[in-house]
XYZ file of C-alpha atoms in Angstrom:
382
model
C -22.275 30.584 4.827
C -24.240 33.233 6.684
C -26.752 33.855 3.874
C -27.914 30.212 3.595
C -27.995 29.987 7.379
C -30.131 33.104 7.661
C -32.410 31.794 4.908
C -32.821 28.491 6.742
C -33.595 30.423 9.941
C -36.312 32.376 8.135
C -37.785 29.162 6.768
C -37.842 27.611 10.250
C -39.121 30.544 12.247
C -40.865 32.818 9.751
C -38.626 35.873 10.167
C -35.021 36.904 9.594
C -32.555 36.398 12.472
C -31.313 39.378 14.428
C -27.747 38.273 13.850
C -25.309 35.488 13.022
C -22.416 34.488 15.280
C -19.533 31.988 15.068
C -17.337 30.183 17.604
C -14.457 27.876 16.648
C -13.348 24.432 17.578
C -9.867 24.225 19.028
C -6.809 22.064 18.978
C -4.457 22.016 21.942
C -0.805 22.329 21.025
C 0.468 21.252 24.446
C -0.896 21.090 27.998
C -3.231 18.103 28.233
C -5.167 17.245 31.390
C -3.544 20.208 33.133
C -6.518 22.570 33.135
C -8.400 20.949 36.012
C -5.110 20.940 37.942
C -4.779 24.766 37.826
C -2.059 24.327 35.217
C -1.019 25.783 31.874
C -2.418 25.129 28.400
C -1.646 26.335 24.883
C -4.631 25.880 22.544
C -5.343 27.546 19.215
C -8.644 28.094 17.460
C -9.414 26.225 14.246
C -11.032 27.683 11.137
C -13.842 25.151 11.646
C -16.716 26.783 13.500
C -20.179 26.460 14.939
C -22.306 29.188 13.346
C -25.665 30.221 14.758
C -28.414 32.498 13.482
C -30.270 33.794 16.523
C -33.130 36.086 17.550
C -34.447 37.090 20.956
C -37.764 36.026 22.365
C -39.597 37.642 25.266
C -41.957 34.800 26.170
C -39.475 32.444 27.863
C -39.485 29.973 24.963
C -36.319 28.380 23.560
C -36.579 27.067 20.020
C -33.407 25.258 18.975
C -32.548 23.629 15.656
C -29.397 22.075 14.227
C -28.791 21.486 10.540
C -26.382 18.716 11.525
C -28.703 16.555 13.623
C -31.803 14.793 12.274
C -35.044 15.992 13.782
C -37.108 19.125 14.010
C -37.046 22.168 16.253
C -36.526 21.443 19.968
C -38.820 23.583 22.125
C -38.011 24.223 25.786
C -39.144 26.659 28.461
C -36.362 28.787 29.934
C -37.902 28.737 33.403
C -38.185 24.943 33.340
C -34.544 24.185 32.500
C -33.102 21.726 35.009
C -29.521 20.390 35.293
C -29.244 16.827 34.053
C -32.423 17.075 32.032
C -30.895 16.821 28.558
C -27.955 14.809 27.257
C -28.422 15.502 23.533
C -26.974 18.365 21.467
C -29.740 20.748 22.611
C -28.475 20.423 26.184
C -25.458 22.589 25.336
C -27.245 25.766 24.192
C -29.997 25.155 26.755
C -27.334 24.777 29.442
C -25.829 28.130 28.495
C -29.214 29.816 28.808
C -29.687 28.110 32.176
C -26.221 29.231 33.379
C -26.813 32.821 32.264
C -30.219 32.980 33.936
C -28.932 31.261 37.068
C -26.262 33.973 37.299
C -28.977 36.622 37.161
C -28.767 37.639 33.516
C -32.106 38.419 31.824
C -32.233 35.935 28.934
C -35.931 35.743 28.070
C -35.877 33.224 25.224
C -34.259 32.448 21.883
C -34.865 31.209 18.397
C -31.632 29.532 17.264
C -30.553 27.713 14.126
C -27.109 26.121 14.129
C -24.698 24.651 11.624
C -21.212 23.414 12.528
C -18.105 22.318 10.638
C -16.331 21.219 13.848
C -16.152 17.410 13.702
C -17.938 15.734 16.596
C -16.123 13.064 18.572
C -12.755 14.218 17.246
C -11.468 15.852 20.430
C -11.716 19.306 18.836
C -14.279 20.746 21.263
C -17.405 20.791 19.141
C -19.459 21.093 22.334
C -17.551 24.150 23.563
C -18.019 25.806 20.162
C -21.776 25.250 20.457
C -21.837 26.626 23.998
C -19.757 29.693 23.212
C -21.623 30.650 20.050
C -24.838 30.600 22.083
C -23.240 32.669 24.845
C -21.842 35.391 22.580
C -25.180 35.681 20.794
C -26.987 36.086 24.126
C -24.368 38.564 25.319
C -24.954 40.776 22.285
C -28.718 40.377 21.934
C -29.516 40.948 25.606
C -26.732 43.519 26.080
C -25.277 41.631 29.044
C -21.880 43.341 28.867
C -19.931 40.225 29.834
C -16.250 39.796 28.957
C -15.197 36.832 26.822
C -13.501 35.122 29.790
C -16.704 35.510 31.813
C -18.692 33.898 29.011
C -16.179 31.037 28.962
C -16.677 30.440 32.690
C -20.449 30.390 32.312
C -20.157 27.951 29.412
C -17.938 25.690 31.509
C -20.553 25.786 34.258
C -23.221 24.865 31.719
C -21.246 21.784 30.707
C -20.216 20.848 34.266
C -23.571 21.321 35.979
C -26.302 21.289 33.339
C -24.892 18.649 30.969
C -22.934 16.870 33.710
C -19.461 16.615 32.147
C -16.600 17.646 34.489
C -14.504 19.521 31.909
C -11.875 22.119 32.721
C -11.902 25.701 31.483
C -9.588 25.389 28.456
C -12.032 24.521 25.679
C -14.514 27.302 26.340
C -11.760 29.888 26.863
C -10.097 28.908 23.595
C -13.378 29.202 21.685
C -14.123 32.572 23.262
C -10.706 34.217 23.457
C -8.282 32.955 20.785
C -7.053 35.344 18.099
C -5.951 34.675 14.524
C -2.272 33.908 14.056
C -1.716 33.095 17.722
C -1.822 30.305 20.265
C -3.439 31.154 23.598
C -1.189 30.736 26.632
C -3.682 30.327 29.462
C -3.024 30.023 33.170
C -6.112 28.106 34.263
C -5.691 29.152 37.912
C -6.217 32.892 37.471
C -7.352 32.838 33.808
C -4.572 35.226 32.809
C -3.877 35.015 29.095
C -1.177 35.833 26.585
C -1.559 35.653 22.842
C 1.608 33.958 21.550
C 2.465 34.574 17.868
C 2.261 31.285 16.003
C 2.898 32.005 12.308
C 3.896 28.595 11.010
C 3.769 29.537 7.328
C 6.401 32.245 7.860
C 8.778 29.558 9.131
C 7.978 27.029 6.416
C 6.078 24.815 8.838
C 2.608 23.332 9.097
C 0.599 21.827 11.940
C -1.595 18.963 10.788
C -4.647 17.701 12.643
C -5.174 13.968 12.168
C -8.685 12.904 13.133
C -8.497 9.157 13.649
C -12.307 8.948 13.265
C -12.481 6.492 16.133
C -13.810 6.934 19.654
C -13.426 4.155 22.184
C -16.045 3.634 24.872
C -13.272 3.341 27.433
C -13.113 7.138 27.397
C -16.625 7.588 28.785
C -15.770 7.525 32.483
C -12.010 7.876 32.202
C -11.955 11.672 32.376
C -13.688 11.733 35.751
C -11.497 8.883 37.012
C -8.309 10.754 36.151
C -9.580 13.986 37.614
C -10.307 12.173 40.876
C -6.845 10.581 40.813
C -5.189 13.978 40.363
C -7.211 15.447 43.221
C -6.218 12.487 45.400
C -2.579 13.164 44.549
C -2.891 16.834 45.480
C -4.469 15.922 48.822
C -1.753 13.404 49.573
C 0.928 15.993 48.813
C -0.798 18.702 50.832
C -1.151 21.145 47.923
C -4.186 22.937 46.556
C -3.616 21.521 43.056
C -0.884 19.653 41.192
C 0.136 22.957 39.595
C 1.818 23.673 42.949
C 4.258 20.777 42.575
C 7.318 22.254 40.879
C 9.273 20.019 38.493
C 12.460 20.355 40.566
C 10.705 18.648 43.484
C 8.883 16.005 41.445
C 11.066 13.105 42.591
C 10.503 13.976 46.228
C 6.746 14.306 45.640
C 6.502 10.954 43.871
C 8.268 9.328 46.792
C 5.392 10.400 49.063
C 2.730 8.677 46.942
C 1.894 5.033 47.552
C -0.723 4.421 44.848
C 1.153 3.685 41.585
C -1.705 4.993 39.450
C -1.875 8.299 41.314
C 1.917 8.522 41.085
C 1.773 8.213 37.302
C -0.993 10.821 37.039
C 1.002 13.273 39.137
C 4.136 12.711 37.074
C 2.241 13.421 33.865
C 0.653 16.656 35.105
C 3.862 18.081 36.567
C 5.967 17.225 33.521
C 3.237 18.427 31.150
C 3.136 21.824 32.837
C 6.903 21.967 32.353
C 6.483 21.083 28.667
C 4.053 23.979 28.192
C 6.640 26.340 29.664
C 9.308 24.811 27.438
C 7.205 25.308 24.302
C 6.444 28.911 25.271
C 10.157 29.618 25.715
C 10.954 28.117 22.301
C 8.186 30.080 20.579
C 9.315 33.303 22.259
C 12.842 32.581 21.010
C 11.593 32.057 17.451
C 12.606 28.397 17.455
C 9.319 26.734 16.520
C 10.984 23.711 14.957
C 12.394 22.663 18.299
C 8.953 22.200 19.859
C 8.547 18.973 17.847
C 10.369 16.680 20.299
C 8.468 18.295 23.183
C 5.191 17.338 21.517
C 6.372 13.763 21.088
C 7.492 13.607 24.730
C 4.033 14.838 25.717
C 2.469 11.989 23.782
C 4.659 9.418 25.544
C 3.545 10.822 28.898
C -0.131 10.732 27.926
C 0.294 7.184 26.631
C 2.362 5.696 29.444
C 1.644 7.748 32.579
C -1.880 9.023 32.005
C -2.987 6.088 29.827
C -5.402 8.052 27.639
C -3.981 7.188 24.229
C -5.038 4.261 22.039
C -3.599 2.158 19.230
C -4.845 4.524 16.503
C -3.355 7.630 18.112
C -0.078 5.834 18.751
C -0.041 4.784 15.103
C -0.412 8.405 13.952
C 2.535 9.500 16.089
C 4.756 6.574 15.086
C 3.999 6.785 11.353
C 4.306 10.561 11.223
C 7.633 10.688 13.040
C 8.996 7.816 10.968
C 8.058 9.744 7.803
C 9.949 12.870 8.861
C 7.588 14.847 11.072
C 9.268 17.158 13.571
C 7.004 15.856 16.337
C 3.494 14.600 17.053
C 1.137 13.890 19.911
C -2.472 13.096 20.707
C -4.602 16.131 21.541
C -7.808 16.390 23.535
C -9.247 13.760 25.845
C -7.821 10.750 24.015
C -9.189 7.196 23.568
C -9.569 8.161 19.908
C -10.135 11.598 18.505
C -7.234 13.531 17.034
C -3.490 14.039 17.037
C -1.393 17.027 15.989
C 1.675 16.647 13.789
C 4.301 19.357 13.256
C 5.894 19.132 9.809
C 7.836 21.241 7.347
C 5.841 22.452 4.383
C 8.083 20.336 2.160
C 7.286 17.150 4.082
C 3.581 17.769 4.809
C 2.126 15.767 1.942
C 4.513 12.841 2.420
C 3.820 12.649 6.152
C 0.059 12.790 5.586
C 0.336 10.035 2.994
C 2.453 7.892 5.321
C -0.130 8.161 8.103
C -2.958 7.304 5.704
C -1.019 4.312 4.379
C -0.289 3.103 7.912
C -3.994 3.179 8.706
C -4.796 1.237 5.531
C -2.141 -1.364 6.338
C -3.696 -1.780 9.802
C -7.154 -2.278 8.292
C -8.427 1.039 9.651
C -10.672 3.600 8.019
C -8.699 6.452 6.447
C -8.093 9.317 8.904
C -9.254 12.858 8.188
C -6.218 15.149 7.876
C -6.290 18.951 7.636
C -4.039 21.885 8.571
C -4.551 23.691 11.864
C -4.439 27.385 10.958
C -4.537 29.579 14.106
C -7.868 31.355 13.726
C -10.119 33.900 15.411
C -12.237 33.150 18.448
C -15.947 33.805 18.842
C -17.318 36.741 16.894
C -20.387 38.248 15.281
C -20.588 37.665 11.535
C -23.732 39.602 10.618
Protein backbone atom coordinates (compact mmCIF):
# COMPACT_ATOMS: atom_id res chain seq x y z
CA UNK A 1 0.00 0.00 0.00
CA UNK A 2 2.88 2.35 0.70
CA UNK A 3 4.15 2.44 -2.91
CA UNK A 4 0.84 3.61 -4.44
CA UNK A 5 0.43 6.07 -1.59
CA UNK A 6 3.89 7.51 -2.14
CA UNK A 7 3.22 7.70 -5.88
CA UNK A 8 -0.03 9.57 -5.26
CA UNK A 9 1.84 11.93 -2.92
CA UNK A 10 4.39 12.65 -5.65
CA UNK A 11 1.62 13.32 -8.14
CA UNK A 12 -0.07 15.74 -5.73
CA UNK A 13 2.94 17.61 -4.46
CA UNK A 14 5.65 17.11 -7.08
CA UNK A 15 8.17 15.27 -4.89
CA UNK A 16 8.48 12.01 -2.97
CA UNK A 17 7.34 11.98 0.68
CA UNK A 18 9.89 11.89 3.45
CA UNK A 19 8.13 8.92 4.98
CA UNK A 20 4.96 6.87 5.35
CA UNK A 21 3.28 6.19 8.69
CA UNK A 22 0.26 4.14 9.86
CA UNK A 23 -2.08 4.27 12.86
CA UNK A 24 -4.87 1.74 13.47
CA UNK A 25 -8.51 1.89 14.29
CA UNK A 26 -9.49 0.15 17.49
CA UNK A 27 -12.21 -1.97 18.95
CA UNK A 28 -12.90 -1.91 22.67
CA UNK A 29 -13.27 -5.33 24.23
CA UNK A 30 -14.77 -4.03 27.47
CA UNK A 31 -14.85 -0.74 29.38
CA UNK A 32 -17.31 1.57 27.64
CA UNK A 33 -17.94 5.15 28.78
CA UNK A 34 -15.46 4.63 31.61
CA UNK A 35 -12.55 6.63 30.21
CA UNK A 36 -13.91 10.08 31.03
CA UNK A 37 -14.69 8.76 34.52
CA UNK A 38 -11.01 7.96 35.27
CA UNK A 39 -11.84 4.29 34.83
CA UNK A 40 -10.44 1.21 33.10
CA UNK A 41 -10.61 0.19 29.45
CA UNK A 42 -9.40 -2.76 27.39
CA UNK A 43 -9.11 -1.88 23.68
CA UNK A 44 -7.16 -3.62 20.94
CA UNK A 45 -5.86 -2.25 17.67
CA UNK A 46 -7.36 -3.44 14.39
CA UNK A 47 -5.44 -4.33 11.24
CA UNK A 48 -7.38 -1.54 9.50
CA UNK A 49 -5.31 1.63 9.47
CA UNK A 50 -5.01 5.24 8.43
CA UNK A 51 -1.82 5.54 6.37
CA UNK A 52 -0.21 8.88 5.60
CA UNK A 53 2.63 9.91 3.32
CA UNK A 54 4.11 13.09 4.77
CA UNK A 55 6.87 15.65 4.22
CA UNK A 56 7.93 18.68 6.24
CA UNK A 57 7.48 22.24 5.14
CA UNK A 58 9.27 25.27 6.55
CA UNK A 59 6.92 28.01 5.35
CA UNK A 60 4.02 27.45 7.77
CA UNK A 61 1.76 25.94 5.10
CA UNK A 62 -0.35 22.82 5.66
CA UNK A 63 -1.39 20.96 2.53
CA UNK A 64 -3.74 18.09 3.34
CA UNK A 65 -5.33 15.55 1.01
CA UNK A 66 -7.40 12.42 1.55
CA UNK A 67 -7.90 9.71 -1.04
CA UNK A 68 -11.15 8.82 0.72
CA UNK A 69 -12.91 12.19 0.57
CA UNK A 70 -13.94 13.94 -2.65
CA UNK A 71 -12.19 17.23 -3.24
CA UNK A 72 -8.73 18.58 -3.79
CA UNK A 73 -5.88 19.56 -1.50
CA UNK A 74 -6.90 21.58 1.58
CA UNK A 75 -4.46 24.44 2.22
CA UNK A 76 -4.20 26.03 5.66
CA UNK A 77 -1.74 28.28 7.46
CA UNK A 78 -0.30 26.80 10.65
CA UNK A 79 -0.22 30.17 12.41
CA UNK A 80 -3.87 30.82 11.55
CA UNK A 81 -5.30 27.58 12.98
CA UNK A 82 -8.13 28.35 15.39
CA UNK A 83 -10.18 25.94 17.56
CA UNK A 84 -13.65 25.39 16.16
CA UNK A 85 -12.66 26.53 12.71
CA UNK A 86 -13.02 23.21 10.89
CA UNK A 87 -15.51 20.38 11.33
CA UNK A 88 -14.54 18.32 8.27
CA UNK A 89 -11.91 15.56 8.02
CA UNK A 90 -9.09 18.11 7.63
CA UNK A 91 -9.86 19.42 11.12
CA UNK A 92 -8.30 16.30 12.66
CA UNK A 93 -4.77 16.56 11.22
CA UNK A 94 -4.95 20.36 11.44
CA UNK A 95 -6.01 20.05 15.08
CA UNK A 96 -2.98 17.88 15.82
CA UNK A 97 -0.66 20.47 14.29
CA UNK A 98 -2.42 23.16 16.33
CA UNK A 99 -2.09 21.11 19.56
CA UNK A 100 1.60 20.43 18.94
CA UNK A 101 2.35 24.07 18.20
CA UNK A 102 0.24 25.26 21.12
CA UNK A 103 2.34 23.02 23.38
CA UNK A 104 5.49 24.69 22.07
CA UNK A 105 6.64 22.12 19.53
CA UNK A 106 8.17 23.53 16.32
CA UNK A 107 5.92 22.12 13.58
CA UNK A 108 6.52 24.45 10.64
CA UNK A 109 4.20 22.93 8.04
CA UNK A 110 3.30 19.69 6.29
CA UNK A 111 2.40 18.12 3.01
CA UNK A 112 0.17 15.13 3.81
CA UNK A 113 -1.65 12.55 1.72
CA UNK A 114 -3.90 10.10 3.54
CA UNK A 115 -5.69 6.86 2.81
CA UNK A 116 -7.65 4.90 5.42
CA UNK A 117 -9.24 1.46 5.66
CA UNK A 118 -10.85 2.24 9.04
CA UNK A 119 -14.60 2.48 8.40
CA UNK A 120 -16.04 5.88 9.28
CA UNK A 121 -19.12 6.05 11.47
CA UNK A 122 -18.60 2.48 12.67
CA UNK A 123 -17.43 3.29 16.20
CA UNK A 124 -13.92 2.06 15.40
CA UNK A 125 -12.13 5.37 15.97
CA UNK A 126 -11.34 6.44 12.43
CA UNK A 127 -10.80 9.98 13.71
CA UNK A 128 -8.26 8.91 16.34
CA UNK A 129 -6.37 6.94 13.69
CA UNK A 130 -6.17 10.08 11.55
CA UNK A 131 -5.01 12.18 14.49
CA UNK A 132 -2.38 9.71 15.66
CA UNK A 133 -0.90 9.04 12.23
CA UNK A 134 -0.41 12.79 11.85
CA UNK A 135 1.14 13.04 15.32
CA UNK A 136 3.65 10.21 14.86
CA UNK A 137 4.70 11.62 11.50
CA UNK A 138 5.28 15.05 13.06
CA UNK A 139 7.11 13.48 15.99
CA UNK A 140 9.55 11.76 13.65
CA UNK A 141 9.94 14.48 11.03
CA UNK A 142 10.46 17.33 13.49
CA UNK A 143 12.39 15.17 15.98
CA UNK A 144 10.09 16.14 18.85
CA UNK A 145 11.09 13.21 21.06
CA UNK A 146 7.59 12.70 22.47
CA UNK A 147 6.48 9.37 23.95
CA UNK A 148 3.49 7.59 22.43
CA UNK A 149 1.31 8.35 25.48
CA UNK A 150 2.23 12.04 25.17
CA UNK A 151 1.20 12.01 21.52
CA UNK A 152 -2.10 10.40 22.53
CA UNK A 153 -2.79 13.19 25.02
CA UNK A 154 -2.06 15.86 22.43
CA UNK A 155 -4.34 14.12 19.94
CA UNK A 156 -7.11 14.00 22.54
CA UNK A 157 -6.64 17.73 23.10
CA UNK A 158 -6.87 18.30 19.36
CA UNK A 159 -10.23 16.53 19.25
CA UNK A 160 -11.54 18.08 22.48
CA UNK A 161 -10.50 21.68 21.86
CA UNK A 162 -9.84 22.13 18.14
CA UNK A 163 -12.57 19.88 16.71
CA UNK A 164 -14.86 20.31 19.73
CA UNK A 165 -15.72 16.69 20.58
CA UNK A 166 -15.41 15.84 24.31
CA UNK A 167 -13.86 12.37 23.89
CA UNK A 168 -11.89 10.54 26.56
CA UNK A 169 -8.32 9.35 26.18
CA UNK A 170 -8.92 5.71 25.18
CA UNK A 171 -9.13 5.95 21.40
CA UNK A 172 -5.94 7.93 20.87
CA UNK A 173 -4.00 5.82 23.38
CA UNK A 174 -5.11 2.61 21.69
CA UNK A 175 -4.06 3.90 18.26
CA UNK A 176 -0.70 5.05 19.60
CA UNK A 177 0.21 2.34 22.10
CA UNK A 178 -1.37 -1.04 21.29
CA UNK A 179 0.87 -3.97 20.35
CA UNK A 180 0.19 -6.97 18.13
CA UNK A 181 -1.27 -10.00 19.87
CA UNK A 182 -2.38 -8.03 22.92
CA UNK A 183 -5.23 -6.01 24.36
CA UNK A 184 -4.25 -2.78 26.11
CA UNK A 185 -5.28 -2.55 29.76
CA UNK A 186 -5.33 1.19 30.38
CA UNK A 187 -5.97 3.05 33.61
CA UNK A 188 -7.28 6.34 32.26
CA UNK A 189 -6.54 8.18 35.53
CA UNK A 190 -2.75 7.85 35.49
CA UNK A 191 -2.38 6.43 31.95
CA UNK A 192 -0.55 3.37 33.26
CA UNK A 193 -0.69 0.53 30.76
CA UNK A 194 -0.29 -3.22 30.59
CA UNK A 195 -0.19 -5.25 27.42
CA UNK A 196 -2.41 -8.29 28.05
CA UNK A 197 -1.78 -11.33 25.81
CA UNK A 198 -4.86 -11.94 23.69
CA UNK A 199 -4.08 -14.84 21.33
CA UNK A 200 -7.54 -16.00 20.35
CA UNK A 201 -6.40 -18.33 17.57
CA UNK A 202 -4.31 -20.35 20.04
CA UNK A 203 -7.48 -21.05 22.02
CA UNK A 204 -9.65 -21.83 19.00
CA UNK A 205 -11.56 -18.58 19.35
CA UNK A 206 -12.33 -15.56 17.20
CA UNK A 207 -13.55 -12.05 17.94
CA UNK A 208 -15.85 -10.73 15.23
CA UNK A 209 -16.57 -7.07 14.60
CA UNK A 210 -20.09 -6.50 13.29
CA UNK A 211 -20.48 -3.06 11.73
CA UNK A 212 -24.21 -2.42 11.61
CA UNK A 213 -23.63 0.29 8.97
CA UNK A 214 -26.15 2.53 10.68
CA UNK A 215 -25.64 5.70 12.68
CA UNK A 216 -28.57 7.34 14.41
CA UNK A 217 -28.71 11.10 14.82
CA UNK A 218 -29.69 10.61 18.45
CA UNK A 219 -26.00 10.00 19.15
CA UNK A 220 -24.94 13.51 18.18
CA UNK A 221 -25.37 15.18 21.56
CA UNK A 222 -25.77 12.07 23.68
CA UNK A 223 -22.07 11.67 24.49
CA UNK A 224 -21.85 15.12 26.07
CA UNK A 225 -25.15 14.57 27.90
CA UNK A 226 -23.91 11.35 29.48
CA UNK A 227 -20.58 12.85 30.39
CA UNK A 228 -22.38 15.68 32.17
CA UNK A 229 -24.63 13.17 33.96
CA UNK A 230 -21.62 11.20 35.18
CA UNK A 231 -19.93 14.36 36.42
CA UNK A 232 -23.14 15.33 38.22
CA UNK A 233 -23.16 11.92 39.88
CA UNK A 234 -19.56 12.29 41.03
CA UNK A 235 -20.32 15.71 42.52
CA UNK A 236 -23.37 14.40 44.33
CA UNK A 237 -21.34 11.55 45.80
CA UNK A 238 -18.45 13.81 46.77
CA UNK A 239 -15.83 11.95 44.71
CA UNK A 240 -13.39 13.21 42.11
CA UNK A 241 -14.70 10.75 39.50
CA UNK A 242 -16.98 7.71 39.39
CA UNK A 243 -13.86 5.52 39.33
CA UNK A 244 -13.68 6.24 43.07
CA UNK A 245 -16.99 4.48 43.78
CA UNK A 246 -16.06 0.88 44.57
CA UNK A 247 -18.51 -1.84 43.52
CA UNK A 248 -18.94 -3.03 47.12
CA UNK A 249 -20.41 0.36 48.04
CA UNK A 250 -22.52 0.81 44.90
CA UNK A 251 -25.86 0.20 46.63
CA UNK A 252 -25.09 2.81 49.26
CA UNK A 253 -23.98 5.29 46.58
CA UNK A 254 -27.12 4.78 44.50
CA UNK A 255 -29.22 5.45 47.56
CA UNK A 256 -27.72 8.96 47.76
CA UNK A 257 -28.75 9.89 44.21
CA UNK A 258 -32.18 11.36 43.56
CA UNK A 259 -32.11 11.75 39.77
CA UNK A 260 -33.02 8.35 38.25
CA UNK A 261 -31.05 9.05 35.08
CA UNK A 262 -27.89 9.94 36.98
CA UNK A 263 -28.42 6.86 39.14
CA UNK A 264 -28.49 4.63 36.06
CA UNK A 265 -25.37 6.27 34.62
CA UNK A 266 -23.48 5.75 37.87
CA UNK A 267 -24.55 2.12 38.07
CA UNK A 268 -23.30 1.48 34.55
CA UNK A 269 -19.88 3.08 35.09
CA UNK A 270 -19.22 1.35 38.42
CA UNK A 271 -20.31 -2.07 37.18
CA UNK A 272 -18.46 -1.61 33.89
CA UNK A 273 -15.20 -0.89 35.71
CA UNK A 274 -15.80 -4.11 37.64
CA UNK A 275 -16.37 -5.99 34.38
CA UNK A 276 -13.03 -4.78 33.02
CA UNK A 277 -11.32 -6.13 36.13
CA UNK A 278 -13.23 -9.39 35.76
CA UNK A 279 -12.15 -9.80 32.13
CA UNK A 280 -8.53 -9.05 33.03
CA UNK A 281 -8.60 -11.72 35.75
CA UNK A 282 -10.05 -14.29 33.33
CA UNK A 283 -7.48 -13.48 30.64
CA UNK A 284 -4.64 -13.69 33.17
CA UNK A 285 -5.99 -17.10 34.22
CA UNK A 286 -6.06 -18.31 30.61
CA UNK A 287 -9.84 -18.63 30.61
CA UNK A 288 -10.76 -16.49 27.61
CA UNK A 289 -13.96 -18.37 26.90
CA UNK A 290 -15.45 -17.23 30.17
CA UNK A 291 -15.30 -13.55 29.22
CA UNK A 292 -18.26 -14.10 26.87
CA UNK A 293 -21.01 -13.69 29.49
CA UNK A 294 -19.20 -10.61 30.85
CA UNK A 295 -19.39 -9.02 27.41
CA UNK A 296 -23.10 -9.76 27.19
CA UNK A 297 -23.68 -8.32 30.67
CA UNK A 298 -21.83 -5.19 29.55
CA UNK A 299 -24.20 -4.85 26.62
CA UNK A 300 -27.25 -5.11 28.88
CA UNK A 301 -25.83 -2.32 31.05
CA UNK A 302 -25.13 -0.10 28.05
CA UNK A 303 -28.61 -0.80 26.70
CA UNK A 304 -30.64 -0.44 29.89
CA UNK A 305 -28.66 1.83 32.24
CA UNK A 306 -26.67 4.02 29.87
CA UNK A 307 -29.20 3.87 27.01
CA UNK A 308 -26.67 4.11 24.17
CA UNK A 309 -27.62 0.98 22.24
CA UNK A 310 -30.15 0.78 19.41
CA UNK A 311 -32.34 -1.83 17.74
CA UNK A 312 -29.63 -2.87 15.27
CA UNK A 313 -26.98 -3.39 17.94
CA UNK A 314 -29.43 -5.29 20.13
CA UNK A 315 -30.26 -7.48 17.14
CA UNK A 316 -26.59 -8.36 16.63
CA UNK A 317 -26.22 -9.42 20.26
CA UNK A 318 -29.48 -11.40 20.34
CA UNK A 319 -28.92 -13.18 17.01
CA UNK A 320 -25.28 -13.96 17.73
CA UNK A 321 -25.92 -15.40 21.19
CA UNK A 322 -28.89 -17.39 19.92
CA UNK A 323 -26.64 -18.89 17.22
CA UNK A 324 -24.02 -20.07 19.71
CA UNK A 325 -21.74 -17.11 20.33
CA UNK A 326 -19.95 -17.12 23.68
CA UNK A 327 -20.92 -13.48 24.23
CA UNK A 328 -21.48 -10.18 22.45
CA UNK A 329 -21.86 -6.49 23.12
CA UNK A 330 -21.95 -3.11 21.41
CA UNK A 331 -18.60 -1.33 21.28
CA UNK A 332 -17.81 2.36 20.93
CA UNK A 333 -20.22 5.24 21.41
CA UNK A 334 -23.35 3.36 20.34
CA UNK A 335 -26.53 4.57 18.57
CA UNK A 336 -25.31 2.45 15.66
CA UNK A 337 -21.76 1.58 14.80
CA UNK A 338 -20.37 -1.81 15.74
CA UNK A 339 -20.62 -4.75 18.10
CA UNK A 340 -18.07 -7.39 19.07
CA UNK A 341 -18.94 -11.08 19.15
CA UNK A 342 -16.78 -13.77 20.79
CA UNK A 343 -17.14 -17.13 19.04
CA UNK A 344 -15.33 -20.42 18.66
CA UNK A 345 -13.58 -20.90 15.35
CA UNK A 346 -15.98 -23.76 14.63
CA UNK A 347 -19.04 -21.55 15.10
CA UNK A 348 -17.73 -18.32 13.52
CA UNK A 349 -19.24 -18.75 10.08
CA UNK A 350 -22.61 -19.93 11.40
CA UNK A 351 -22.86 -17.03 13.85
CA UNK A 352 -21.93 -14.51 11.15
CA UNK A 353 -24.54 -16.01 8.84
CA UNK A 354 -27.19 -15.91 11.58
CA UNK A 355 -26.56 -12.21 12.22
CA UNK A 356 -26.70 -11.44 8.49
CA UNK A 357 -29.94 -13.39 8.14
CA UNK A 358 -31.47 -11.59 11.12
CA UNK A 359 -30.69 -8.25 9.50
CA UNK A 360 -32.26 -9.39 6.22
CA UNK A 361 -35.38 -10.60 8.02
CA UNK A 362 -35.66 -7.18 9.70
CA UNK A 363 -35.37 -5.41 6.34
CA UNK A 364 -31.94 -3.99 7.19
CA UNK A 365 -28.90 -3.60 4.99
CA UNK A 366 -26.42 -6.45 5.44
CA UNK A 367 -23.87 -5.73 8.20
CA UNK A 368 -20.14 -5.72 7.53
CA UNK A 369 -18.49 -8.54 9.52
CA UNK A 370 -14.74 -9.10 9.93
CA UNK A 371 -12.38 -10.60 12.51
CA UNK A 372 -10.69 -8.37 15.06
CA UNK A 373 -7.05 -9.48 15.05
CA UNK A 374 -5.06 -7.70 17.80
CA UNK A 375 -2.63 -5.59 15.79
CA UNK A 376 0.22 -3.12 16.16
CA UNK A 377 -0.25 0.51 17.11
CA UNK A 378 1.11 3.53 15.27
CA UNK A 379 4.37 3.00 13.42
CA UNK A 380 6.55 4.16 10.56
CA UNK A 381 6.22 2.04 7.43
CA UNK A 382 8.80 3.64 5.13
